[in-house]
Short mmCIF file of C-alpha atoms in Angstrom, two decimals:
data_model
loop_
_atom_site.label_atom_id
_atom_site.label_comp_id
_atom_site.label_asym_id
_atom_site.label_seq_id
_atom_site.Cartn_x
_atom_site.Cartn_y
_atom_site.Cartn_z
CA MET A 1 -0.06 0.33 0.03
CA ARG A 2 2.90 2.18 0.67
CA GLY A 3 5.89 2.89 -1.39
CA ARG A 4 8.91 5.09 -2.08
CA SER A 5 7.06 7.06 -4.37
CA GLY A 6 4.96 9.03 -1.75
CA HIS A 7 8.17 10.17 -0.24
CA LEU A 8 9.44 11.10 -3.91
CA ARG A 9 6.33 13.34 -4.66
CA THR A 10 6.72 14.68 -0.75
CA TRP A 11 10.69 16.27 -1.79
CA ILE A 12 9.33 17.38 -5.15
CA ARG A 13 6.31 19.11 -3.64
CA VAL A 14 8.64 21.11 -0.52
CA LEU A 15 10.92 21.76 -3.63
CA GLN A 16 8.39 23.52 -5.62
CA LEU A 17 6.30 25.06 -2.65
CA MET A 18 9.78 26.49 -1.36
CA SER A 19 10.68 27.73 -4.72
CA GLU A 20 7.71 29.93 -5.27
CA TRP A 21 7.52 30.85 -1.20
CA ALA A 22 11.12 32.62 -2.54
CA VAL A 23 10.57 33.31 -6.29
CA ASN A 24 7.26 35.68 -4.74
CA ARG A 25 8.49 37.87 -2.96
CA GLN A 26 10.38 40.93 -3.82
CA ALA A 27 13.36 40.70 -1.73
CA PHE A 28 14.45 37.37 -4.05
CA LEU A 29 15.99 39.49 -6.41
CA TRP A 30 17.85 41.86 -4.02
CA ILE A 31 19.03 39.19 -2.09
CA LEU A 32 20.59 37.29 -4.83
CA LEU A 33 22.32 41.35 -6.23
CA ALA A 34 23.46 42.59 -2.77
CA ALA A 35 26.78 41.65 -2.35
CA PRO A 36 28.04 41.74 -5.83
CA VAL A 37 26.07 45.23 -6.33
CA ALA A 38 27.74 46.14 -3.35
CA ALA A 39 31.17 45.37 -3.67
CA TRP A 40 31.06 47.07 -7.12
CA ILE A 41 29.65 50.01 -5.65
CA PHE A 42 31.74 49.72 -2.73
CA PRO A 43 33.67 52.90 -2.28
CA GLY A 44 37.28 52.74 -3.95
CA GLN A 45 35.46 50.12 -6.04
CA THR A 46 37.30 46.81 -6.23
CA ARG A 47 40.74 45.84 -7.93
CA VAL A 48 38.85 42.08 -7.99
CA ASP A 49 38.52 40.09 -11.56
CA PRO A 50 34.68 40.22 -11.70
CA LEU A 51 33.96 36.85 -12.81
CA THR A 52 36.28 35.93 -10.10
CA LEU A 53 34.11 37.71 -7.38
CA LEU A 54 30.96 36.57 -9.37
CA ILE A 55 31.48 32.97 -8.99
CA SER A 56 32.55 33.52 -5.20
CA CYS A 57 29.41 35.11 -5.13
CA VAL A 58 26.63 33.45 -6.36
CA ALA A 59 27.37 30.45 -4.39
CA TYR A 60 26.58 32.09 -1.18
CA ALA A 61 24.18 34.86 -2.40
CA ALA A 62 22.35 32.07 -4.14
CA PRO A 63 21.47 30.08 -0.87
CA ALA A 64 21.12 33.23 0.83
CA ALA A 65 17.86 34.92 -1.67
CA PHE A 66 16.08 31.17 -0.84
CA LEU A 67 16.68 30.92 2.93
CA MET A 68 16.39 34.14 4.39
CA GLY A 69 13.40 34.35 6.00
CA TRP A 70 12.50 30.84 5.43
CA PRO A 71 13.05 29.26 8.13
CA GLU A 72 10.61 31.78 10.37
CA SER A 73 7.97 31.79 7.49
CA THR A 74 3.95 30.74 7.66
CA ALA A 75 5.13 28.06 4.80
CA ARG A 76 7.90 26.75 6.53
CA LYS A 77 5.80 26.38 9.59
CA ALA A 78 3.18 24.84 8.06
CA LEU A 79 5.36 22.47 6.32
CA ALA A 80 6.96 21.32 8.99
CA GLU A 81 3.35 20.61 11.17
CA LEU A 82 2.23 18.86 8.75
CA LEU A 83 4.79 16.67 8.00
CA PHE A 84 7.41 16.77 11.05
CA PRO A 85 5.08 13.94 13.12
CA SER A 86 4.59 10.97 10.02
CA LYS A 87 7.93 8.81 10.39
CA SER A 88 9.82 10.15 7.23
CA GLY A 89 8.14 13.38 7.93
CA LYS A 90 11.45 15.02 9.13
CA VAL A 91 13.84 13.74 5.97
CA ALA A 92 11.26 14.88 3.72
CA LEU A 93 11.33 18.44 4.75
CA LEU A 94 14.69 18.35 5.25
CA LEU A 95 16.33 17.18 2.63
CA PRO A 96 14.32 19.79 -0.21
CA GLU A 97 14.71 22.46 1.91
CA ILE A 98 18.74 21.78 2.31
CA ALA A 99 19.17 20.56 -1.49
CA LEU A 100 17.54 23.29 -3.21
CA PRO A 101 20.05 26.29 -1.68
CA PHE A 102 22.45 24.13 -2.20
CA LEU A 103 21.93 23.40 -5.87
CA ALA A 104 21.20 26.56 -6.44
CA GLY A 105 24.54 28.12 -5.37
CA VAL A 106 26.31 25.29 -6.80
CA LEU A 107 25.09 24.93 -9.97
CA PRO A 108 25.47 28.28 -11.14
CA SER A 109 28.70 28.70 -9.42
CA LEU A 110 30.42 25.89 -11.24
CA VAL A 111 29.02 26.69 -14.43
CA LEU A 112 30.92 30.10 -14.12
CA ALA A 113 34.14 28.53 -12.95
CA ALA A 114 34.01 26.29 -16.14
CA LEU A 115 33.80 29.29 -17.84
CA TRP A 116 36.43 30.89 -15.67
CA GLY A 117 38.45 27.47 -16.62
CA MET A 118 38.98 27.49 -20.19
CA ARG A 119 41.17 30.13 -20.31
CA LEU A 120 43.30 27.94 -18.22
CA ASP A 121 45.25 24.49 -19.83
CA ILE A 122 43.85 22.57 -16.52
CA ILE A 123 41.48 23.35 -13.50
CA PRO A 124 43.12 22.36 -10.76
CA TRP A 125 40.77 19.25 -8.82
CA GLN A 126 40.59 22.65 -5.71
CA LEU A 127 37.81 24.15 -7.37
CA TRP A 128 35.50 21.01 -7.94
CA VAL A 129 35.87 20.45 -4.18
CA VAL A 130 35.82 23.65 -2.60
CA ILE A 131 32.69 24.72 -4.53
CA PRO A 132 30.48 22.69 -3.19
CA PHE A 133 31.50 22.67 0.17
CA SER A 134 31.60 25.99 0.74
CA THR A 135 28.14 26.26 -0.63
CA MET A 136 27.13 23.53 2.00
CA THR A 137 28.62 26.04 4.39
CA ALA A 138 26.46 28.71 3.36
CA VAL A 139 23.20 27.19 3.31
CA SER A 140 24.06 25.25 6.45
CA LEU A 141 25.63 28.89 8.35
CA LEU A 142 22.84 30.72 6.78
CA PHE A 143 20.52 28.13 8.73
CA ILE A 144 21.68 28.60 11.91
CA LEU A 145 22.06 32.43 11.48
CA GLU A 146 18.36 32.53 11.25
CA GLU A 147 17.91 30.58 13.98
CA TYR A 148 19.89 32.48 16.61
CA LEU A 149 20.84 35.98 15.25
CA PRO A 150 17.47 36.54 12.81
CA PHE A 151 18.40 40.66 11.40
CA SER A 152 21.66 40.95 12.96
CA GLY A 153 22.89 37.45 11.55
CA ARG A 154 21.77 38.25 7.71
CA ILE A 155 24.17 42.17 8.19
CA LEU A 156 26.99 39.65 9.27
CA PHE A 157 26.57 37.73 6.65
CA LEU A 158 26.16 40.61 4.13
CA MET A 159 29.02 42.19 5.30
CA ALA A 160 31.34 38.78 5.34
CA LEU A 161 30.57 38.42 1.63
CA MET A 162 31.30 42.61 0.82
CA SER A 163 35.04 41.84 2.42
CA GLN A 164 35.82 39.12 0.03
CA ALA A 165 35.81 42.37 -2.81
CA VAL A 166 38.11 44.56 -0.53
CA SER A 167 41.12 45.47 -1.92
CA ALA A 168 42.89 46.78 1.12
CA ALA A 169 45.75 45.00 2.47
CA TRP A 170 44.46 43.19 5.28
CA THR A 171 42.04 41.11 3.51
CA LEU A 172 45.75 39.66 2.39
CA SER A 173 46.51 38.50 6.26
CA PRO A 174 46.08 34.61 6.45
CA VAL A 175 44.11 35.11 9.31
CA PHE A 176 41.11 36.79 7.97
CA GLN A 177 41.42 34.58 4.73
CA LEU A 178 40.67 31.56 7.18
CA LEU A 179 37.86 33.28 9.36
CA ILE A 180 35.97 34.25 7.34
CA PRO A 181 34.28 31.47 4.87
CA HIS A 182 32.79 32.96 2.41
CA GLY A 183 35.85 33.83 1.08
CA TYR A 184 37.01 30.33 0.40
CA ILE A 185 36.11 30.16 -3.30
CA LEU A 186 37.62 33.78 -3.71
CA TRP A 187 40.74 32.37 -2.21
CA THR A 188 41.41 28.99 -4.08
CA LEU A 189 40.53 30.98 -7.35
CA ARG A 190 43.25 33.71 -6.91
CA TRP A 191 45.65 31.14 -6.03
CA ILE A 192 45.05 29.35 -8.53
CA GLU A 193 45.58 32.48 -10.74
CA GLY A 194 48.86 33.13 -8.69
CA SER A 195 47.83 36.42 -6.69
CA GLY A 196 47.01 37.55 -3.51
CA ALA A 197 46.50 34.06 -1.21
CA ALA A 198 47.89 33.40 1.70
CA PHE A 199 47.79 30.00 1.37
CA HIS A 200 48.08 27.05 -0.46
CA GLY A 201 44.81 26.02 -2.17
CA ASP A 202 44.45 22.79 -0.39
CA ILE A 203 43.50 24.43 3.00
CA TYR A 204 40.83 26.04 1.95
CA VAL A 205 39.71 23.15 0.61
CA PHE A 206 40.20 21.49 3.57
CA PHE A 207 38.72 24.32 6.14
CA ALA A 208 35.82 24.68 3.62
CA VAL A 209 35.32 21.11 3.93
CA LEU A 210 35.97 21.14 7.26
CA GLU A 211 32.90 23.15 8.02
CA GLY A 212 30.62 22.42 5.54
CA ILE A 213 30.30 18.77 7.44
CA GLY A 214 30.72 20.71 10.48
CA LEU A 215 27.93 23.24 10.44
CA LEU A 216 25.51 21.04 8.15
CA LEU A 217 25.60 18.26 10.92
CA LEU A 218 25.01 21.17 13.29
CA ALA A 219 22.11 22.83 10.98
CA SER A 220 20.30 19.74 10.83
CA ARG A 221 19.81 19.46 14.66
CA ILE A 222 18.16 22.87 14.66
CA LEU A 223 16.41 22.32 11.92
CA SER A 224 14.97 18.46 13.08
CA ARG A 225 13.17 20.04 16.38
CA MET A 226 9.86 19.64 15.88
CA PRO A 227 8.13 22.92 16.23
CA GLU A 228 6.35 23.04 19.66
CA ILE A 229 2.83 24.42 19.84
CA GLN A 230 2.31 27.55 21.89
CA PRO A 231 -1.55 27.69 22.63
CA ASP A 232 -3.24 31.41 21.63
CA MET B 1 -0.36 -2.97 31.10
CA ASP B 2 -4.16 -3.08 29.71
CA SER B 3 -3.81 -3.65 25.72
CA SER B 4 -6.66 -1.21 24.86
CA VAL B 5 -4.87 1.74 26.85
CA GLN B 6 -3.44 4.26 24.14
CA LEU B 7 -2.24 6.65 26.52
CA ILE B 8 -0.91 7.67 29.98
CA THR B 9 0.88 9.35 32.10
CA ASP B 10 4.04 9.01 33.79
CA GLU B 11 4.46 10.93 37.14
CA LEU B 12 3.63 14.05 34.37
CA TYR B 13 3.53 17.35 35.98
CA LEU B 14 1.74 20.23 34.33
CA SER B 15 2.87 23.23 36.65
CA ASN B 16 5.61 23.76 39.07
CA LYS B 17 2.17 24.36 41.20
CA THR B 18 0.82 21.25 41.29
CA ALA B 19 2.03 18.67 44.28
CA ASP B 20 1.04 15.29 42.40
CA PRO B 21 1.27 14.35 39.44
CA LEU B 22 -1.71 14.09 36.63
CA GLU B 23 -2.90 10.91 36.38
CA LEU B 24 -4.58 9.87 33.00
CA ALA B 25 -5.04 7.07 30.96
CA VAL B 26 -6.93 6.85 27.65
CA LEU B 27 -8.51 4.16 26.01
CA ALA B 28 -8.67 3.00 22.77
CA GLY B 29 -11.98 3.83 20.67
CA SER B 30 -12.92 6.05 23.88
CA MET B 31 -12.98 10.12 23.32
CA LEU B 32 -11.35 11.90 26.22
CA ILE B 33 -12.78 15.51 26.36
CA LEU B 34 -10.28 18.45 28.14
CA LEU B 35 -12.66 21.15 29.17
CA GLY B 36 -11.47 24.64 29.77
CA ASP B 37 -10.44 28.15 27.71
CA GLN B 38 -7.73 29.43 27.29
CA ASN B 39 -6.68 30.67 30.74
CA THR B 40 -6.87 26.82 31.96
CA ILE B 41 -4.27 24.02 31.36
CA ALA B 42 -6.75 22.12 28.91
CA PRO B 43 -5.26 23.86 25.10
CA LYS B 44 -0.85 22.98 26.81
CA LEU B 45 -2.49 19.62 28.30
CA ALA B 46 -3.50 18.35 24.62
CA ALA B 47 -0.20 19.75 22.91
CA ILE B 48 1.68 17.72 25.86
CA LEU B 49 -0.24 14.53 25.04
CA ALA B 50 0.35 15.04 21.58
CA GLY B 51 3.91 15.67 22.05
CA ARG B 52 4.09 18.46 20.73
CA SER B 53 5.29 20.37 23.88
CA SER B 54 6.77 19.75 26.73
CA PRO B 55 5.84 18.87 30.48
CA VAL B 56 7.28 20.55 33.91
CA SER B 57 8.40 17.02 33.99
CA GLY B 58 7.25 13.62 33.87
CA ARG B 59 6.11 11.52 29.91
CA VAL B 60 3.27 10.75 28.33
CA LEU B 61 3.52 7.08 26.66
CA ILE B 62 1.46 5.84 23.62
CA GLY B 63 0.61 2.32 22.44
CA GLU B 64 1.33 -0.74 23.95
CA GLN B 65 4.94 -0.54 23.81
CA HIS B 66 4.57 2.28 25.88
CA LEU B 67 6.75 4.39 23.96
CA ASP B 68 7.31 8.18 24.93
CA VAL B 69 5.02 10.48 22.91
CA MET B 70 7.97 12.62 21.83
CA SER B 71 10.42 9.87 20.97
CA HIS B 72 10.97 9.24 17.21
CA ASP B 73 10.22 5.92 17.20
CA ALA B 74 6.29 7.58 18.34
CA ARG B 75 6.30 9.10 15.41
CA GLY B 76 2.41 8.71 12.77
CA LEU B 77 0.69 7.26 16.25
CA THR B 78 -0.34 10.42 17.25
CA ALA B 79 -1.40 13.06 15.08
CA TYR B 80 -2.84 16.95 16.12
CA VAL B 81 -5.49 19.35 14.79
CA SER B 82 -5.12 22.42 15.76
CA ALA B 83 -8.28 25.38 15.54
CA SER B 84 -4.99 28.37 14.33
CA PHE B 85 -3.40 25.07 11.45
CA SER B 86 -1.44 26.91 9.02
CA CYS B 87 -0.95 25.79 5.35
CA PRO B 88 1.63 27.66 2.87
CA GLY B 89 -0.24 29.95 0.36
CA GLY B 90 -1.81 29.28 -2.59
CA VAL B 91 -2.08 26.35 -1.37
CA THR B 92 -5.69 24.43 -2.17
CA VAL B 93 -7.57 21.87 -0.59
CA SER B 94 -6.33 18.58 -2.66
CA GLY B 95 -2.85 20.17 -2.90
CA TYR B 96 -2.49 20.20 0.87
CA LEU B 97 -3.88 16.23 1.03
CA GLU B 98 -1.77 15.17 -1.95
CA LEU B 99 1.13 16.33 0.60
CA ALA B 100 0.06 14.88 3.72
CA ALA B 101 -0.44 11.46 1.38
CA ALA B 102 2.53 11.67 -0.38
CA ALA B 103 4.38 12.13 3.57
CA ALA B 104 2.26 9.22 5.20
CA GLY B 105 4.03 7.26 2.36
CA PHE B 106 0.53 6.21 0.08
CA SER B 107 1.76 5.87 -4.28
CA GLY B 108 -0.24 7.71 -6.40
CA LYS B 109 -2.82 5.20 -7.30
CA ASP B 110 -3.47 4.64 -3.50
CA SER B 111 -3.45 8.30 -2.45
CA GLU B 112 -6.32 8.87 -5.35
CA GLU B 113 -8.92 6.28 -3.64
CA ILE B 114 -8.31 7.64 -0.58
CA LEU B 115 -8.83 11.01 -1.11
CA SER B 116 -11.95 10.65 -3.11
CA GLN B 117 -13.19 8.40 0.41
CA LEU B 118 -11.99 11.17 2.31
CA TYR B 119 -13.47 14.20 0.64
CA ASN B 120 -16.76 12.69 0.70
CA TRP B 121 -16.49 11.77 4.07
CA CYS B 122 -15.01 14.83 5.28
CA SER B 123 -18.01 17.01 2.99
CA LEU B 124 -15.02 18.61 0.83
CA THR B 125 -15.51 17.38 -2.02
CA ASP B 126 -17.03 21.09 -3.54
CA TYR B 127 -13.94 23.00 -1.86
CA ARG B 128 -11.04 20.28 -3.33
CA ASP B 129 -9.71 23.28 -5.81
CA THR B 130 -10.14 25.97 -3.16
CA PRO B 131 -6.69 27.16 -1.80
CA VAL B 132 -7.40 26.49 1.96
CA GLU B 133 -6.22 30.19 3.32
CA ASP B 134 -9.82 31.16 1.63
CA LEU B 135 -12.06 28.64 3.56
CA SER B 136 -13.66 29.70 6.19
CA ALA B 137 -12.85 28.40 10.09
CA ASP B 138 -15.43 25.12 9.52
CA LEU B 139 -13.82 24.28 6.58
CA ARG B 140 -10.21 24.72 7.50
CA PHE B 141 -10.39 22.72 10.39
CA PHE B 142 -11.93 20.17 8.65
CA THR B 143 -9.23 20.30 6.12
CA GLY B 144 -6.31 19.55 8.69
CA PHE B 145 -8.63 17.13 10.22
CA ALA B 146 -8.83 15.59 6.92
CA ALA B 147 -4.54 15.50 6.60
CA ALA B 148 -4.20 14.28 10.08
CA CYS B 149 -6.81 11.03 9.15
CA LEU B 150 -3.70 10.06 6.75
CA PRO B 151 -3.28 7.36 8.36
CA VAL B 152 -6.44 7.19 11.04
CA PRO B 153 -3.19 7.70 13.96
CA LYS B 154 -3.75 5.57 17.28
CA VAL B 155 -4.71 8.54 19.13
CA LEU B 156 -6.46 11.83 17.74
CA ILE B 157 -6.12 14.62 19.55
CA LEU B 158 -7.69 18.38 19.01
CA GLN B 159 -7.58 22.09 19.72
CA GLY B 160 -10.57 23.36 19.70
CA PRO B 161 -13.41 24.93 19.22
CA PHE B 162 -14.24 23.08 16.31
CA PRO B 163 -17.55 22.72 14.29
CA ILE B 164 -20.26 20.50 16.08
CA ASP B 165 -20.59 18.52 12.20
CA LEU B 166 -17.15 17.32 13.44
CA HIS B 167 -19.01 14.93 15.53
CA PRO B 168 -20.71 12.14 13.79
CA LEU B 169 -16.93 12.00 12.52
CA LEU B 170 -15.06 11.56 15.74
CA GLU B 171 -18.21 8.54 16.69
CA ASP B 172 -16.97 7.19 13.41
CA LEU B 173 -12.92 7.05 14.63
CA CYS B 174 -14.21 6.22 17.83
CA ASP B 175 -15.21 2.97 16.15
CA SER B 176 -12.70 2.27 14.49
CA ASN B 177 -10.43 1.71 18.08
CA CYS B 178 -8.60 5.36 17.90
CA ALA B 179 -8.77 7.51 20.92
CA VAL B 180 -9.79 10.49 20.21
CA VAL B 181 -9.01 13.68 22.94
CA ALA B 182 -9.89 17.13 22.43
CA SER B 183 -9.70 20.39 23.86
CA VAL B 184 -12.71 22.30 23.95
CA PRO B 185 -13.49 26.19 25.60
CA GLY B 186 -16.93 25.30 27.07
CA LEU B 187 -19.31 23.40 27.28
CA GLU B 188 -21.31 23.92 24.31
CA TYR B 189 -18.32 22.08 22.11
CA VAL B 190 -18.15 18.80 23.75
CA PRO B 191 -19.91 16.07 21.87
CA GLN B 192 -22.30 13.50 23.35
CA SER B 193 -20.65 10.99 22.61
CA SER B 194 -17.39 11.68 24.68
CA GLN B 195 -17.21 8.59 27.74
CA ARG B 196 -14.95 11.35 30.22
CA ILE B 197 -14.98 14.55 30.54
CA ALA B 198 -11.48 16.58 32.64
CA LEU B 199 -12.42 19.64 34.60
CA CYS B 200 -9.17 21.68 33.43
CA SER B 201 -7.96 24.69 36.18
CA LYS B 202 -5.36 26.87 35.55
CA TYR B 203 -2.68 24.53 36.11
CA SER B 204 -3.95 20.84 36.81
CA VAL B 205 -7.25 18.25 35.67
CA ALA B 206 -9.32 19.63 38.71
CA HIS B 207 -11.66 16.60 38.14
CA ILE B 208 -12.50 13.76 35.44
CA ILE B 209 -15.92 12.48 35.27
CA ARG B 210 -18.77 10.76 32.63
CA PHE B 211 -20.38 12.64 30.03
CA GLN B 212 -23.77 11.66 32.32
CA GLU B 213 -22.08 13.14 35.33
CA LEU B 214 -21.55 16.71 34.13
CA ALA B 215 -25.18 16.48 31.92
CA ASP B 216 -26.75 15.93 35.53
CA ALA B 217 -24.53 18.64 36.59
CA CYS B 218 -25.44 21.07 33.82
CA SER B 219 -29.28 20.48 34.94
CA SER B 220 -29.07 21.17 38.68
CA LEU B 221 -26.37 24.26 37.83
CA ILE B 222 -28.58 25.33 34.86
CA ARG B 223 -29.25 29.55 35.75
CA VAL B 224 -32.83 30.52 34.54
CA ARG B 225 -32.67 34.38 34.61
CA VAL B 226 -36.47 36.11 33.71
CA LEU B 227 -38.09 39.42 32.82
CA PHE B 228 -41.54 40.36 33.67
CA PHE B 229 -43.59 42.90 32.25
CA PRO B 230 -44.95 44.64 34.44
CA ALA B 231 -42.57 43.14 37.11
CA LEU B 232 -43.47 40.18 39.48
CA PRO B 233 -44.28 40.45 43.06
CA ARG B 234 -41.40 38.22 45.01
CA SER B 235 -43.82 36.20 46.77
CA VAL B 236 -45.46 34.89 43.76
CA MET B 237 -42.16 34.11 41.70
CA GLU B 238 -40.98 31.54 44.69
CA SER B 239 -44.03 29.86 44.38
CA LEU B 240 -42.64 28.53 41.07
CA LYS B 241 -41.97 24.69 40.97
CA GLY B 242 -38.52 23.21 41.54
CA ALA B 243 -37.05 26.91 41.45
CA ARG B 244 -33.75 27.68 43.45
CA ASN B 245 -32.13 30.01 44.53
CA ILE B 246 -34.07 32.81 43.55
CA ILE B 247 -31.96 36.20 43.74
CA ALA B 248 -33.76 39.75 42.37
CA VAL B 249 -32.22 41.08 38.91
CA GLU B 250 -33.32 44.17 37.47
CA GLY B 251 -37.65 43.17 35.93
CA GLY B 252 -37.39 40.18 36.99
CA TYR B 253 -35.57 37.32 38.58
CA GLN B 254 -32.50 34.89 38.42
CA PHE B 255 -32.70 31.18 39.69
CA ASN B 256 -31.29 27.51 39.25
CA HIS B 257 -33.76 24.82 38.36
CA SER B 258 -33.16 20.79 37.64
CA ASN B 259 -35.84 20.54 34.63
CA LEU B 260 -35.45 23.21 31.87
CA SER B 261 -38.30 22.40 30.60
CA ALA B 262 -40.50 22.47 33.23
CA ALA B 263 -38.90 25.52 34.09
CA VAL B 264 -39.78 27.83 30.58
CA THR B 265 -43.62 25.81 31.47
CA ASN B 266 -44.20 26.91 34.46
CA LEU B 267 -42.31 30.00 33.85
CA ALA B 268 -45.11 30.59 31.08
CA ASN B 269 -48.06 29.84 32.70
CA LEU B 270 -46.92 32.26 35.98
CA ALA B 271 -46.36 34.78 33.55
CA ARG B 272 -50.30 33.71 31.88
CA ALA B 273 -52.11 33.36 35.20
CA ASN B 274 -50.97 37.04 36.01
CA SER B 275 -51.22 38.82 33.79
CA ARG B 276 -47.42 39.55 32.86
CA GLN B 277 -45.31 39.39 29.65
CA ILE B 278 -42.24 37.74 29.84
CA ALA B 279 -40.37 40.64 28.12
CA GLY B 280 -36.78 38.44 28.34
CA LEU B 281 -35.89 34.75 29.13
CA GLU B 282 -31.84 33.78 29.04
CA ILE B 283 -30.36 30.34 29.78
CA ARG B 284 -26.86 30.61 30.79
CA SER B 285 -24.63 26.85 31.51
CA PRO B 286 -22.76 26.81 34.21
CA SER B 287 -19.35 28.15 34.02
CA SER B 288 -16.32 26.11 34.65
CA GLU B 289 -15.73 26.96 38.29
CA GLU B 290 -19.05 26.15 38.96
CA LEU B 291 -18.66 22.54 37.91
CA MET B 292 -15.39 22.20 39.65
CA ASP B 293 -16.90 23.37 43.03
CA PHE B 294 -19.94 21.03 42.50
CA PHE B 295 -17.73 18.30 41.54
CA SER B 296 -15.70 18.92 44.60
CA GLU B 297 -18.50 18.71 47.17
CA ASP B 298 -18.72 14.66 46.74
CA GLU B 299 -15.83 13.99 45.78
CA ASP B 300 -14.37 10.29 46.41
CA THR B 301 -17.34 8.44 46.21
CA GLY B 302 -15.20 5.33 45.76
CA GLU B 303 -15.99 4.44 42.11
CA VAL B 304 -13.02 3.24 40.28
CA ASP B 305 -12.68 5.54 37.58
CA LEU B 306 -11.84 3.35 34.02
CA PHE B 307 -10.38 6.40 32.84
CA CYS B 308 -7.18 6.92 35.85
CA GLY B 309 -4.27 5.43 35.44
CA GLU B 310 -3.84 4.70 39.81
CA ASP B 311 -7.28 3.09 39.34
CA LEU B 312 -6.45 0.26 36.30
CA ASP B 313 -3.57 -0.46 38.56
CA ILE B 314 -1.29 0.91 35.89
#
């Protein structure tokens, strides 16, 4: 009587509802463009290659466009109330809501990275690893910030994203480059180009994998909490 | 443990202000009503029994295996329907129920068949393509209820008030051995098929009574307020058979009577015999406090309460 097809239909439906919710709000485009545009008009202008900056920003800004406001939205709460009480309900909600922003960030970023790499003889493997794990970090970080710092978290996120484009000397310091995960893709790209990176590309990959997996586990724990009912 | 007990509390404390734990057991195929408004523990208790809110301490156990209602293994055994149930914007009744059926693991073909039965049972056939947000409050409740019945859980918990049209459906569920627990804010929402009613105070359950006991209490506590034109002397009013606690109010009297129909008939006769008109008639059901006071007077009857865990020796 029951089958896997039911779960697949749930995932597809959740993906559809989440995309509708995100795309139908005015903020979607603004969030998507906020970081690159802000970086571009930043006082002093950036000297970072626009395509390099775009590859890095898309991996973070696209998930943000889907996730900012999502955990607290009526749509998400309604879906959690419907799906969480069933046995497979947690996965039915968590998997699509993590997968959608992840794919929205990783796919265009990989395509742009492939275009960027066409001028090179060979694209180092580090780029193909750092992009998905950095996007995973972005998704997890957004869920955690939305839970604990719903407003100030967004500002911090945007500032961290914008700081990549700053051409000041302090951006070349090893501490800054490792402290802000938003820059791992950019610094890997710049390591490939041979300009500005403080470490070997493997270091950015290592931290991206570490943070991506660690934060994803943490975000999953937060997201899988059954919403408590507060009687009116 | 009696295999027919579906839900039982274990050292459950609802508030720091209660000395004793709440002992409650719900049998399969029975209906328990938590009677109390938003100022009482009733809505919170419903959420706790559904595993959707944490108690101060203690556990709620479900099924024959004594699973903690908040544990992962207990998922799918209970369903909770709230009066303030929400739905993603723009989703139609059919869209919502198809998602509920898919989440419950029904295949496409099975869900079509089950949903068509469900639309008929819940009288939602005409509203299949209507967005849930555009439905009336009653129909929204029916939609939430229908989703909760995919599949029929062992224990269904409802947060009222809910439409009276739902009462026969709750009876059907009880007939299929599902235990129903419903929190309702007033006497007028209590379904006739409920077996036990828990009178809820601010911090705990004050009494658990049978439906007939509640009906008897309401009969004896019912308060009638009658206004006469022109005014009727008190001595005449006191001659009304069966009237107790007569209090004069502006333009008339207020009194208790154990038989409502007899009271109304006698009042009409009294007015006609004294050439008076009944200018106003109001019948008030007893308040929660009055009911609790009523049952506090004759506590410890020595009878075994089949719905109390202690009496079941569990």
